[in-house]
Amino acid sequence: MEGLSRRTWLKKATLGGGLAALASQGVITSLSAEERRKFNPRPLEDVIQLSSNENPFGPSESMREAMSSHFDLGCRYPWKYNEELVEMISKKEGVPADHIVMVAGSTEGLKVTGLTFGRGGEIISCAPTFLAMMNYAELWDTEINWVPLNKDHDFDLEEIEKRVSFETNLVFLCNPNNPTGKLLPADKVKDFCKTVSQKTVVFSDEAYYDYISEPNYPSMVQLVKEGYDVIVSRTFSKVYGLAGIRLGYLIAKPEIAKKLSERVVANTNIMAIEAGKAALKDDEFYKFSLDQTVKARKMITDTLDEMNLEYLPSNTNFVFFHSGRDITKLNEQMLAKGVRIGRPFPPLNDWCRISTGTLEETAMFNQALKEVLG
Ligand SMILES: Cc1ncc(COP(=O)(O)O)c(C=O)c1O
């Protein structure tokens, strides 16, 4: 190790390990210098973070350029500069601009909705799911009516519908769901939203919509356009690789959108707006990002098949699998191998959520899992 700091040595060893793991799994392609420049893969770290469903690529070259060339506008408030981005989103989603509420990450949209609609009544949601709205609403004295996932690990739409009452202020859906990665059947979810939104507001969290592989799968934005009391959330954190920049939006009819926007605290910012505009124009990054996710997901499911471990069909950038080992223990063991996996999702305590990484990171996860469970 002479002349090499421990940190540099560890980095080199991890990188070597990533490439060796790739080679041993028959994955020989690595990225070209041009792809690295354009798509910005995150460097291999001493501990690989596959715990938060982040995109391992991005911000892309065009997004980085857009942010740096507008850095000088950092002294301005952002709202005046939002217009063009809102217009682009309105065109993409096919709704007028007054249907869109910009937020600094969709978590802000979830919280604002929980606060606006939850108070003085209940929110119905399945568990496990993405908890931001419910955790926040509970602090403001909203009751949460928890419905377990059904036997197929899906949101139990029949049971939710049965439980809707005068007390119900909002129903939360996450589709595809986090942590299961599963997608509800298109017709079923559409019929559910139509019926239930005539009794209460329905929220459809579509953070992973871009990863859906089923052709023409409908977004619930369709129902917003038809005037239903449905709110949809979307984010730039996933397929666009902008989780650290904080940008997302809600789509709802104007009466609802206005109420929500009055409550937004974490607004967008100048850099996020510019990055978002560049992201919507960067088709090359979008396609690359999806393509790499599909490849990494397949590497994970191939390994799970080889190890005879059950997993759920994923329409997201993560895979939920039945490790058969208590997640807290598995977490410790994987961490000791340099891989951080997802948190516990009770009551499914012997299931594990793993995010797709770069192919190198994914290969290292596969290898570590085999060593720990093999
Ligand atoms: C289902 C779901 N909704 C929302 C979010 C939050 O995304 P954002 O970064 O836009 O706040 C996440 C993040 O993992 C998520 O899984």
Short mmCIF file of C-alpha atoms in Angstrom, two decimals, residues 34 36-40 58-73 240-242 245 270-279 281-282 284-285:
data_model
loop_
_atom_site.label_atom_id
_atom_site.label_comp_id
_atom_site.label_asym_id
_atom_site.label_seq_id
_atom_site.Cartn_x
_atom_site.Cartn_y
_atom_site.Cartn_z
CA GLU A 34 -18.48 9.08 -24.12
CA ARG A 36 -19.59 8.07 -18.97
CA ARG A 37 -19.39 11.76 -19.88
CA LYS A 38 -22.99 11.98 -21.07
CA PHE A 39 -24.74 9.77 -18.54
CA ASN A 40 -22.57 10.30 -15.47
CA GLY A 58 -27.29 11.41 -13.86
CA PRO A 59 -27.58 14.26 -13.77
CA SER A 60 -26.76 13.85 -17.45
CA GLU A 61 -24.32 16.11 -19.29
CA SER A 62 -27.15 18.28 -20.62
CA MET A 63 -28.72 18.63 -17.15
CA ARG A 64 -25.37 19.53 -15.57
CA GLU A 65 -24.74 22.15 -18.25
CA ALA A 66 -28.22 23.62 -17.81
CA MET A 67 -27.70 23.95 -14.06
CA SER A 68 -24.23 25.44 -14.23
CA SER A 69 -25.14 27.96 -16.92
CA HIS A 70 -27.97 29.31 -14.75
CA PHE A 71 -26.03 29.39 -11.52
CA ASP A 72 -25.95 33.19 -11.55
CA LEU A 73 -29.72 33.32 -11.24
CA TYR A 240 -34.33 11.39 -14.75
CA GLY A 241 -31.62 10.87 -12.11
CA LEU A 242 -32.30 14.10 -10.18
CA ILE A 245 -31.85 18.25 -7.01
CA ILE A 270 -33.60 27.79 -10.08
CA MET A 271 -31.21 24.85 -10.58
CA ALA A 272 -34.01 22.26 -10.34
CA ILE A 273 -36.12 24.14 -12.89
CA GLU A 274 -33.26 24.25 -15.40
CA ALA A 275 -32.33 20.63 -14.76
CA GLY A 276 -35.98 19.60 -15.21
CA LYS A 277 -36.27 21.41 -18.56
CA ALA A 278 -33.07 19.78 -19.80
CA ALA A 279 -34.24 16.38 -18.50
CA LYS A 281 -35.47 17.22 -23.66
CA ASP A 282 -32.81 14.58 -23.03
CA GLU A 284 -30.99 9.84 -24.99
CA PHE A 285 -30.50 9.85 -21.22
#
